[in-house]
CSV table of C-alpha atoms and ligand atoms in Angstrom, one decimal:
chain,number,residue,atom,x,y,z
A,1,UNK,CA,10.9,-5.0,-43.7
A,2,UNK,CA,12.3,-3.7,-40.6
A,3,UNK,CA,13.8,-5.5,-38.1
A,4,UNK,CA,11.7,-6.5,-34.9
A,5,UNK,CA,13.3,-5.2,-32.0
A,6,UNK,CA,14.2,-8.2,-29.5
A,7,UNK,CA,12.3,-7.9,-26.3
A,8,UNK,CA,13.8,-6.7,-23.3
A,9,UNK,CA,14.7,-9.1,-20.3
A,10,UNK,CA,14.0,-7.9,-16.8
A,11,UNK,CA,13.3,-10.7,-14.8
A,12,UNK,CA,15.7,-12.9,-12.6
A,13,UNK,CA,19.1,-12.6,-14.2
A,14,UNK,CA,20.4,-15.6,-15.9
A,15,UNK,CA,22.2,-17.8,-12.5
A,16,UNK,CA,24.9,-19.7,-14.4
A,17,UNK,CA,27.5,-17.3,-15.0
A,18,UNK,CA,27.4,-16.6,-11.3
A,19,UNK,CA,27.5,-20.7,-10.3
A,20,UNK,CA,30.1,-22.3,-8.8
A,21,UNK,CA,32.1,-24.2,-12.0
A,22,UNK,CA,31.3,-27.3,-10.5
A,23,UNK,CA,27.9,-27.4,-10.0
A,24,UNK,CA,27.4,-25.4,-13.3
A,25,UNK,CA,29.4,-28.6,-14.9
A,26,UNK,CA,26.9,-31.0,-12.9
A,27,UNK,CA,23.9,-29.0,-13.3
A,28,UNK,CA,21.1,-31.6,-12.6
A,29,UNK,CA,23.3,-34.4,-12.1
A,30,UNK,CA,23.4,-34.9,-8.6
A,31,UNK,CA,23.5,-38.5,-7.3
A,32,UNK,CA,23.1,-37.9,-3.7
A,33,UNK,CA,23.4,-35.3,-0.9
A,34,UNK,CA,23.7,-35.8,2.8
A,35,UNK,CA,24.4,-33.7,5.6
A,36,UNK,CA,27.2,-34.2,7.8
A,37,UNK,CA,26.7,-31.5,10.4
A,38,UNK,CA,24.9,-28.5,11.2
A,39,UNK,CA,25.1,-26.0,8.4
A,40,UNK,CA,26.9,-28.0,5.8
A,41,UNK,CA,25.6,-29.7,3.1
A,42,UNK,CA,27.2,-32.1,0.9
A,43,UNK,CA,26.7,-33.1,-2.7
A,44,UNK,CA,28.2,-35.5,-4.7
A,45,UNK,CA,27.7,-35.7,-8.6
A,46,UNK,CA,27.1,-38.3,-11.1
A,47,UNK,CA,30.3,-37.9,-12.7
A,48,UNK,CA,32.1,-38.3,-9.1
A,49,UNK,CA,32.3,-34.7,-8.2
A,50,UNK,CA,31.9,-33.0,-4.7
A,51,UNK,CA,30.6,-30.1,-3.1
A,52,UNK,CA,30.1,-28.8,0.3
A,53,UNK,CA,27.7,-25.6,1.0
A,54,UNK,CA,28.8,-24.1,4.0
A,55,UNK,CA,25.8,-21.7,5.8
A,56,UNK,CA,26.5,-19.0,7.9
A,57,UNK,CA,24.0,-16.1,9.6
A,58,UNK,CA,24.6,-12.9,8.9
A,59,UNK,CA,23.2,-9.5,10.3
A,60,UNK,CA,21.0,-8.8,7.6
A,61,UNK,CA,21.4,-5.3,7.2
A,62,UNK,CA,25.4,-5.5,6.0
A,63,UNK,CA,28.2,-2.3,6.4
A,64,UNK,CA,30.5,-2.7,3.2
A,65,UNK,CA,33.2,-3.3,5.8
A,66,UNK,CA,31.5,-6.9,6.6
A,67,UNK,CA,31.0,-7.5,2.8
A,68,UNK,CA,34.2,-7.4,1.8
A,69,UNK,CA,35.0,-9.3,4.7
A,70,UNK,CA,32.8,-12.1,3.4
A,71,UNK,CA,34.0,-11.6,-0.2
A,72,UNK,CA,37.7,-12.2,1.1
A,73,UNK,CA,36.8,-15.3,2.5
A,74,UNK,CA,35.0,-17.0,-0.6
A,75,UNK,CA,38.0,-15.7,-2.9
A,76,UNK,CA,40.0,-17.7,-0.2
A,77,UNK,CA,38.3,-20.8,0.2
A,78,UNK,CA,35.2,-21.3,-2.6
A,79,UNK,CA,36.9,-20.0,-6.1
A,80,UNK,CA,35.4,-16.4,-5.1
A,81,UNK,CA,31.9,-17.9,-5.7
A,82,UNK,CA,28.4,-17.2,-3.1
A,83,UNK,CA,25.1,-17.1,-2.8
A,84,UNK,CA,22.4,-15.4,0.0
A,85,UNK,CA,19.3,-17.0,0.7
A,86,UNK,CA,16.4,-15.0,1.4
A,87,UNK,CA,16.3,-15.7,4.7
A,88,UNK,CA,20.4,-13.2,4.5
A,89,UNK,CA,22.5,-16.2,4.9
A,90,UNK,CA,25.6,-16.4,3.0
A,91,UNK,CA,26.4,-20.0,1.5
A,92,UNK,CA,29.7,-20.7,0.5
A,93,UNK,CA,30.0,-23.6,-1.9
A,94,UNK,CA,33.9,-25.7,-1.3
A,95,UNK,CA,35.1,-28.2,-3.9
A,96,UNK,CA,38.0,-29.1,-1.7
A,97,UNK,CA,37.0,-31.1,1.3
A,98,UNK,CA,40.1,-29.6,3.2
A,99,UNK,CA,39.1,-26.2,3.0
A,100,UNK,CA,35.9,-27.4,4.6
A,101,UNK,CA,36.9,-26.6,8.4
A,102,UNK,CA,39.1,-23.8,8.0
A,103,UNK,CA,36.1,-21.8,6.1
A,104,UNK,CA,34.0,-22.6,9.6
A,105,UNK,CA,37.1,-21.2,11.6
A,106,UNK,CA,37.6,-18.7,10.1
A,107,UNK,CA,33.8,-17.8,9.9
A,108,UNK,CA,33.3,-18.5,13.5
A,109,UNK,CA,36.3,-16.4,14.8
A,110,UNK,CA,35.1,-13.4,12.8
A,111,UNK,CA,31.8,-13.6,14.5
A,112,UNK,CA,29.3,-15.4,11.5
A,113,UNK,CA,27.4,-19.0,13.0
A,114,UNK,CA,27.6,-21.8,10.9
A,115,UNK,CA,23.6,-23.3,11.0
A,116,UNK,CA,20.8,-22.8,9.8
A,117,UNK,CA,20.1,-26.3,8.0
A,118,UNK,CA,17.5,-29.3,8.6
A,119,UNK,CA,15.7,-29.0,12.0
A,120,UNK,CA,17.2,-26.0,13.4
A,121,UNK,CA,15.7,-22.5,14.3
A,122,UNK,CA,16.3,-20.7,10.2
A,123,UNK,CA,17.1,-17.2,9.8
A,124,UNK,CA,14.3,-15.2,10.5
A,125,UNK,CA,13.0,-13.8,6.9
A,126,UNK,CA,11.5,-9.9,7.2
A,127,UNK,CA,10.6,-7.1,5.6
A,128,UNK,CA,12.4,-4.2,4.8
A,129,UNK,CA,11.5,-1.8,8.1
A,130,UNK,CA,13.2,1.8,8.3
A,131,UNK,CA,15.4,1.1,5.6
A,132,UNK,CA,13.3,0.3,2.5
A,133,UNK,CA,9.9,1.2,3.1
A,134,UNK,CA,7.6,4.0,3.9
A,135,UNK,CA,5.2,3.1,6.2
A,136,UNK,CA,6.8,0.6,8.8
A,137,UNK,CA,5.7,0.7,12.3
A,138,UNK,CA,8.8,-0.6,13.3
A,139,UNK,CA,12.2,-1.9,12.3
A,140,UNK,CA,11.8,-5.3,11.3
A,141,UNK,CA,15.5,-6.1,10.2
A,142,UNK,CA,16.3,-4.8,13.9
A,143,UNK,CA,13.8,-7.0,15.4
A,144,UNK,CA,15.4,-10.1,13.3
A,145,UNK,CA,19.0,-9.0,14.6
A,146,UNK,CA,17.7,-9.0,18.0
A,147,UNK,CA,15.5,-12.3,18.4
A,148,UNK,CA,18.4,-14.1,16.7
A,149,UNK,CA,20.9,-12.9,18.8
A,150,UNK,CA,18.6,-14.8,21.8
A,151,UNK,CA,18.2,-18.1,19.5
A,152,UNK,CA,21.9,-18.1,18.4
A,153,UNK,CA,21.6,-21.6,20.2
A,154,UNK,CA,19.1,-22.9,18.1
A,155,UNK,CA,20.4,-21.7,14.9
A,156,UNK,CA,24.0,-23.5,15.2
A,157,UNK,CA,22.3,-26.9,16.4
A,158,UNK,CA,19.8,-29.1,15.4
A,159,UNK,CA,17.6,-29.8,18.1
A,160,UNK,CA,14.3,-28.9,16.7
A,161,UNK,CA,12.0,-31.4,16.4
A,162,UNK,CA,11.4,-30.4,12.7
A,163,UNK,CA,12.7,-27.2,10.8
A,164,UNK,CA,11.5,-23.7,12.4
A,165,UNK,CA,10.5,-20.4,9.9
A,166,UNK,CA,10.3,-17.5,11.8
A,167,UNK,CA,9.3,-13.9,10.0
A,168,UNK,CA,9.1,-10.3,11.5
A,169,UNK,CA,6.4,-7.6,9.5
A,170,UNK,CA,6.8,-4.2,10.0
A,171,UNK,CA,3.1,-3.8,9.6
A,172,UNK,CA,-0.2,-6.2,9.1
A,173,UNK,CA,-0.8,-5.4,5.7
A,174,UNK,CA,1.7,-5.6,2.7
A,175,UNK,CA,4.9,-7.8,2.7
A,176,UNK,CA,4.9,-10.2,5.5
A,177,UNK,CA,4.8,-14.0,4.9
A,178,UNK,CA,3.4,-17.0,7.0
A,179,UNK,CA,5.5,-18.6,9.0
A,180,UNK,CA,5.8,-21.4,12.3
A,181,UNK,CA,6.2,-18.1,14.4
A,182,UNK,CA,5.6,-14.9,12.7
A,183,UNK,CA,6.2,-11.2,14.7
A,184,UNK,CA,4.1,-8.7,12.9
A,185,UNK,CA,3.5,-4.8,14.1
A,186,UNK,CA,-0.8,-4.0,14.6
A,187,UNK,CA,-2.0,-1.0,15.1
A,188,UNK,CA,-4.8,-0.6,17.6
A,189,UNK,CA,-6.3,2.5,17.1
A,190,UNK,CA,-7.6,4.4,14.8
A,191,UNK,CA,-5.5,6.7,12.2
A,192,UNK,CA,-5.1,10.8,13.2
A,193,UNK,CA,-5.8,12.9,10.4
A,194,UNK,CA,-4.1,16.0,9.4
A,195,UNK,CA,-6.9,18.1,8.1
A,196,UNK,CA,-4.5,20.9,7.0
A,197,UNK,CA,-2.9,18.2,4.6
A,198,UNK,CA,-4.9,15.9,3.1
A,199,UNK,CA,-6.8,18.1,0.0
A,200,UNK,CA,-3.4,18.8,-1.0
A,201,UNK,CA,-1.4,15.5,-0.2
A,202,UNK,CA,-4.1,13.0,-1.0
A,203,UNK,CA,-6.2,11.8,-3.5
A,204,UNK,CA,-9.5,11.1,-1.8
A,205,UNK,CA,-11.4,8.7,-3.6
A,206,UNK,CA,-8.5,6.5,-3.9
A,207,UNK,CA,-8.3,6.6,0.2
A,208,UNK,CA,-11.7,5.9,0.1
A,209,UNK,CA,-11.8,2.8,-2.0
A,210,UNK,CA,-8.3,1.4,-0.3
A,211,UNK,CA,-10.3,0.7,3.6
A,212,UNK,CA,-11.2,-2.6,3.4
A,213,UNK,CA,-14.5,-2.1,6.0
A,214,UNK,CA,-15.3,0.9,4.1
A,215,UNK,CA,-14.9,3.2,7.4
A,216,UNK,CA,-13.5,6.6,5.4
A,217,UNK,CA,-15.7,9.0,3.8
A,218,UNK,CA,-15.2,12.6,2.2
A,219,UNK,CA,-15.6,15.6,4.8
A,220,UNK,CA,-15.4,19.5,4.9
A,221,UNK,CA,-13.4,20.3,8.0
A,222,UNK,CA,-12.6,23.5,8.5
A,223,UNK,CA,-14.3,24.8,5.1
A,224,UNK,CA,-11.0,22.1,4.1
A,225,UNK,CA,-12.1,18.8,2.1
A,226,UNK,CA,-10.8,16.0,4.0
A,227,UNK,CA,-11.7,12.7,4.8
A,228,UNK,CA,-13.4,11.2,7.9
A,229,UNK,CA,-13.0,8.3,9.8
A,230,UNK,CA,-16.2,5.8,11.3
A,231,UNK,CA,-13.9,5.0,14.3
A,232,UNK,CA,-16.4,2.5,15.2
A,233,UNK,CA,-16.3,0.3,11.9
A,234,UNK,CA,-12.4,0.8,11.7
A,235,UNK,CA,-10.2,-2.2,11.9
A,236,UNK,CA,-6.8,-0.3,12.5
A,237,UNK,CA,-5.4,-2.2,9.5
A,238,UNK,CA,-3.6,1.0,8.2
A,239,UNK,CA,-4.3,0.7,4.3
A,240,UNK,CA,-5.1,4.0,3.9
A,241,UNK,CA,-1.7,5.4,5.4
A,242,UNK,CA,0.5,4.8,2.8
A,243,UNK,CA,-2.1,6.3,-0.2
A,244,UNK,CA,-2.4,9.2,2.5
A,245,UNK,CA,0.6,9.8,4.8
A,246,UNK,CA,-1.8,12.6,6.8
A,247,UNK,CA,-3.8,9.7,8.2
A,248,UNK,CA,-0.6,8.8,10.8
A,249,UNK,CA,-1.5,5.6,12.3
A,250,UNK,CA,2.3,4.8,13.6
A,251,UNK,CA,1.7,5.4,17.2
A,252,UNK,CA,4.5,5.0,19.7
A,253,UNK,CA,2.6,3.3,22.3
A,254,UNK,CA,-0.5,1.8,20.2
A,255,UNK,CA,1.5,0.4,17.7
A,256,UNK,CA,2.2,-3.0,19.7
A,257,UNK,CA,3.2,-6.6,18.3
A,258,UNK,CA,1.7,-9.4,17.7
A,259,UNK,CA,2.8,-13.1,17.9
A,260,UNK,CA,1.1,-15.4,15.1
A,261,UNK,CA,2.0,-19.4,14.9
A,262,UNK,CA,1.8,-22.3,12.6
A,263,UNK,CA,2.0,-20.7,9.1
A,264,UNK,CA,3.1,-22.7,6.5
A,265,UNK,CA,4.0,-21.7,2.7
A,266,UNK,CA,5.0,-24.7,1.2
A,267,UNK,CA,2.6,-27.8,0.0
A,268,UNK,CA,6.1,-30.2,1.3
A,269,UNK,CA,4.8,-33.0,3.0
A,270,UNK,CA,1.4,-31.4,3.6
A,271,UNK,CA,-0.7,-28.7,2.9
A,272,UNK,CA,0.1,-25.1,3.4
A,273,UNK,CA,-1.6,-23.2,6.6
A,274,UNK,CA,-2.1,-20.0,7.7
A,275,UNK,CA,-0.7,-18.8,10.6
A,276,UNK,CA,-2.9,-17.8,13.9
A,277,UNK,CA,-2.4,-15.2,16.3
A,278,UNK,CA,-1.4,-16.1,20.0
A,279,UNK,CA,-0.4,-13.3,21.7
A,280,UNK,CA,-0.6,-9.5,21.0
A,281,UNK,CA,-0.2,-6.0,22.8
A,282,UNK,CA,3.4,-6.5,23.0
A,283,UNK,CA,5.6,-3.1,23.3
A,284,UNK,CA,7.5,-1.6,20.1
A,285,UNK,CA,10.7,-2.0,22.4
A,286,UNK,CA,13.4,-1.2,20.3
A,287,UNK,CA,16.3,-2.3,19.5
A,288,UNK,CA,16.3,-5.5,21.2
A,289,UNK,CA,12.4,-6.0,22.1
A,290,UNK,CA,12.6,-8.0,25.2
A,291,UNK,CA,8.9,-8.9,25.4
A,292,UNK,CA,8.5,-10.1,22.1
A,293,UNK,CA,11.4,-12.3,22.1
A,294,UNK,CA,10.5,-14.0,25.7
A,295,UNK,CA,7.0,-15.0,24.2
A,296,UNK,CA,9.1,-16.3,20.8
A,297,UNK,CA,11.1,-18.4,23.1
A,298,UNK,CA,8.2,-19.7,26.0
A,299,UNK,CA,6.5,-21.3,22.2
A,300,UNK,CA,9.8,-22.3,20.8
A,301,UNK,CA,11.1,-24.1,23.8
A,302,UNK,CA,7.3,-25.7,24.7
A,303,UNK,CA,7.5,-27.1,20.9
A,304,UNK,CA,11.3,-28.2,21.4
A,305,UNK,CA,10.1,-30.1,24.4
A,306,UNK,CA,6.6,-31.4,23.7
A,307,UNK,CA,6.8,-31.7,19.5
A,308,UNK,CA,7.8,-35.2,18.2
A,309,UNK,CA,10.2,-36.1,15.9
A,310,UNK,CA,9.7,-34.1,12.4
A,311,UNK,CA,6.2,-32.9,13.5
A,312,UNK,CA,6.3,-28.7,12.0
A,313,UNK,CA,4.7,-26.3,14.4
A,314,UNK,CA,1.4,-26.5,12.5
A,315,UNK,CA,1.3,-30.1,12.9
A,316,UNK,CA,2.7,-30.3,16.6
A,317,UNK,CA,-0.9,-27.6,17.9
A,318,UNK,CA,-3.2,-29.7,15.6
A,319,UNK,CA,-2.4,-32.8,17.0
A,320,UNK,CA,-2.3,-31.2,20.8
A,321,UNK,CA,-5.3,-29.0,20.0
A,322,UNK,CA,-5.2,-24.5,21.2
A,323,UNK,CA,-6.8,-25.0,24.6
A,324,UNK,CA,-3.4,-27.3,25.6
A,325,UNK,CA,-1.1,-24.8,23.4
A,326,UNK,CA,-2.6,-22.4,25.4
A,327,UNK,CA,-1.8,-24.5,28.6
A,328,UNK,CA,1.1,-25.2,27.7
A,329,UNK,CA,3.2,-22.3,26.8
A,330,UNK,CA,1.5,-20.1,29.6
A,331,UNK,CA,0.3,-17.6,27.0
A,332,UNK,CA,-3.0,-16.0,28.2
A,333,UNK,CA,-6.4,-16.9,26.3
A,334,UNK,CA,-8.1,-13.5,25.7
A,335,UNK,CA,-11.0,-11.9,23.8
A,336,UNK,CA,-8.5,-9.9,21.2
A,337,UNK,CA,-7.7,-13.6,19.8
A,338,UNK,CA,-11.6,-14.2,18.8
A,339,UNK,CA,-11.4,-13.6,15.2
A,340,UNK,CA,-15.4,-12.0,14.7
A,341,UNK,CA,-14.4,-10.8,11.4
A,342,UNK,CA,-17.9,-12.3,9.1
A,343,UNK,CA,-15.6,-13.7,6.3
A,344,UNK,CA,-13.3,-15.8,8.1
A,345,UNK,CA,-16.0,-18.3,9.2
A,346,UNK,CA,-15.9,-19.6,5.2
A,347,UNK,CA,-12.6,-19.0,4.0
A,348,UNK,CA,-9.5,-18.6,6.6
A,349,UNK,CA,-10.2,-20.1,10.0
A,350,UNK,CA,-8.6,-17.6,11.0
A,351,UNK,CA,-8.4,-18.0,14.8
A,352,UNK,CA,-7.7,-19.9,17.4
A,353,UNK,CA,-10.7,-20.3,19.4
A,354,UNK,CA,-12.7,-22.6,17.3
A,355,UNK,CA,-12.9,-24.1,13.8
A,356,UNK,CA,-15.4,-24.9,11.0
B,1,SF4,S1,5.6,-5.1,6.0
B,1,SF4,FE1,4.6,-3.2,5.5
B,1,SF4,S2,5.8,-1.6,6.5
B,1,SF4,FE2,7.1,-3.4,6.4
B,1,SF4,S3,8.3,-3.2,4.5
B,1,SF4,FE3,6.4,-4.4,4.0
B,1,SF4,S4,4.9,-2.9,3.4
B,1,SF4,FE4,6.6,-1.8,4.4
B,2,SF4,S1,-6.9,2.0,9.3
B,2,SF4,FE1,-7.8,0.5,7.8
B,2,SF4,S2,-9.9,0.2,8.6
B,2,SF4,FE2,-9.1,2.0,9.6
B,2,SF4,S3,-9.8,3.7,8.3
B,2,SF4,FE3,-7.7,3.2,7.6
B,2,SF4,S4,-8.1,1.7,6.0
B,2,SF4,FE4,-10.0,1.8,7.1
């Protein structure tokens, strides 16, 4: 009988060979951790062992120049052993306490922050932008860059009332995640067709099927089939510009950003929420968008000042309720945050004006 042929692994590679030796020899036997100070993390194992994890921000989108640079430290100070978080930090794990501050000197005078941990402002997580992805309406590893650079503050110290998740999206629609503040690109009008291209670019019926308000139907334009869109019923979600790049929706003044607050993914503590949107019609004002990161901070620094102790985002506008978030941060009340969508009254809550 012939030999079955094994099957093939692709999922997440196997972690171990690329763990620090000591906390591949203590692998779930961790008797405590504490935290001494902002970004480092301390373990100690059952058989007496230590470890420090040392945290530092990077610029997400790394030269080779700067990765070597990293490398070079962890071969000096942690055995030639890291890890990233998804949120780009690099974690260097120490077993020799006295390498401890000279990795943070060293890190600090070449420009990296040491933070990131317990109630401080994280690394904002985002999606890939320019780089990676093909339909973007703006850069979103940029915008993460440039709203850090502003909360540098808050990332090295631990001020927070409770941890703070922020996430940029480079468009409503695909990879973007909840978070306590999440920036995330909208479109506000309608997609501009190419006539000329779409019969030979596009396969209809698959455009057709992808709007979620069913606002695209087939059309003869120009003796051409094409598509048409009900510019009335259209949500200017973009869904049908990546199956159709002739429907442009990237617009370089109607492309704005939108602020959205208090979204939660874990079920730590309490239940996971979706976020809300607060403010919107903000300029796509690369590279360091000004606007978008002074309405980031008027919420961060009226939560820093008005949440209590360990109270997440979420938790701090339930308890004060949207008319004084509202109030409070200054951040104008208007008719574009009225979620009138007819399946949000039974499932998402959607918005911030009232709630079932
Ligand atoms: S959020 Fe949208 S545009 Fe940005 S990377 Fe994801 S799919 Fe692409
Ligand atoms: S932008 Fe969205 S709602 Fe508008 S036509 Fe395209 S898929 Fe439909």
């Amino acid at each position: 009988m012939a030999e079955l042929r094994p099957p093939i692994e692709s999922g997440a590679p196997d972690p171990m060979p690329y763990m620090h030796p000591v906390m591949v020899k203590n692998y779930g036997k961790w008797a405590f951790h504490s935290h001494p100070k902002p970004g480092v993390l301390y373990h100690r194992a059952e058989s007496g062992d230590e470890i420090w994890t040392v945290k530092a921000g990077t610029a997400r989108q790394l030269d080779h120049y700067s990765v070597r640079e990293l490398a070079d430290i962890a071969d000096k100070y942690a055995d030639g052993f890291v890890r990233f978080t998804i949120r780009s930090n690099i974690e260097y794990m120490v077993s020799d306490e006295s390498k401890v501050e000279p990795l943070i000197k060293e890190l600090n005078d070449k420009g990296y922050p040491i933070g990131g941990t317990a109630n401080s402002v994280s690394m904002i997580a985002h999606t890939q932008g320019f780089l990676h992805c093909d339909i973007p309406g703006s850069d979103a590893s940029g915008a993460a860059k440039a709203v850090m650079d502003e909360l540098y503050e808050e990332f090295i110290a631990h001020e927070m009332p409770n941890r703070v998740k922020l996430s940029t999206s480079c468009c409503e629609i695909n990879c973007g995640g909840q978070a306590d503040i999440a920036i995330i690109m909208q479109h506000t009008k309608p997609p501009k067709i190419n006539h000329d291209l779409v019969a030979n670019v596009c396969e209809r019926p698959s455009v057709v099927a992808r709007c979620p308000v069913a606002a695209i139907r087939p059309a003869l334009v120009n003796g051409k089939p094409s598509l048409e869109v009900d510019e009335k019923k259209c949500i200017c979600c973009g869904a049908c510009y990546p199956p159709c790049p002739p429907m442009q929706i990237n617009d370089p003044e109607h492309s704005k950003f939108a602020i959205w607050v208090g979204g939660k993914n874990s079920n730590a503590r309490s239940k996971p929420t979706f976020h809300k949107l607060v403010a919107s019609g903000l300029p796509n004002n690369l590279p360091r968008l000004p606007e978008v990161a002074e309405v980031v901070k008027k919420i961060l620094y009226t939560y820093k000042a008005d949440g209590k102790p360990w109270e997440r985002m979420n938790e701090w506008i339930e308890r004060i309720g949207w008319p004084a978030f509202f109030e409070k941060t200054g951040l104008p009340f208007t008719k574009y945050h009225i979620d009138d969508w007819r399946g949000s009254r039974v499932n998402l809550n959607a918005s911030t004006h009232i709630r079932f």
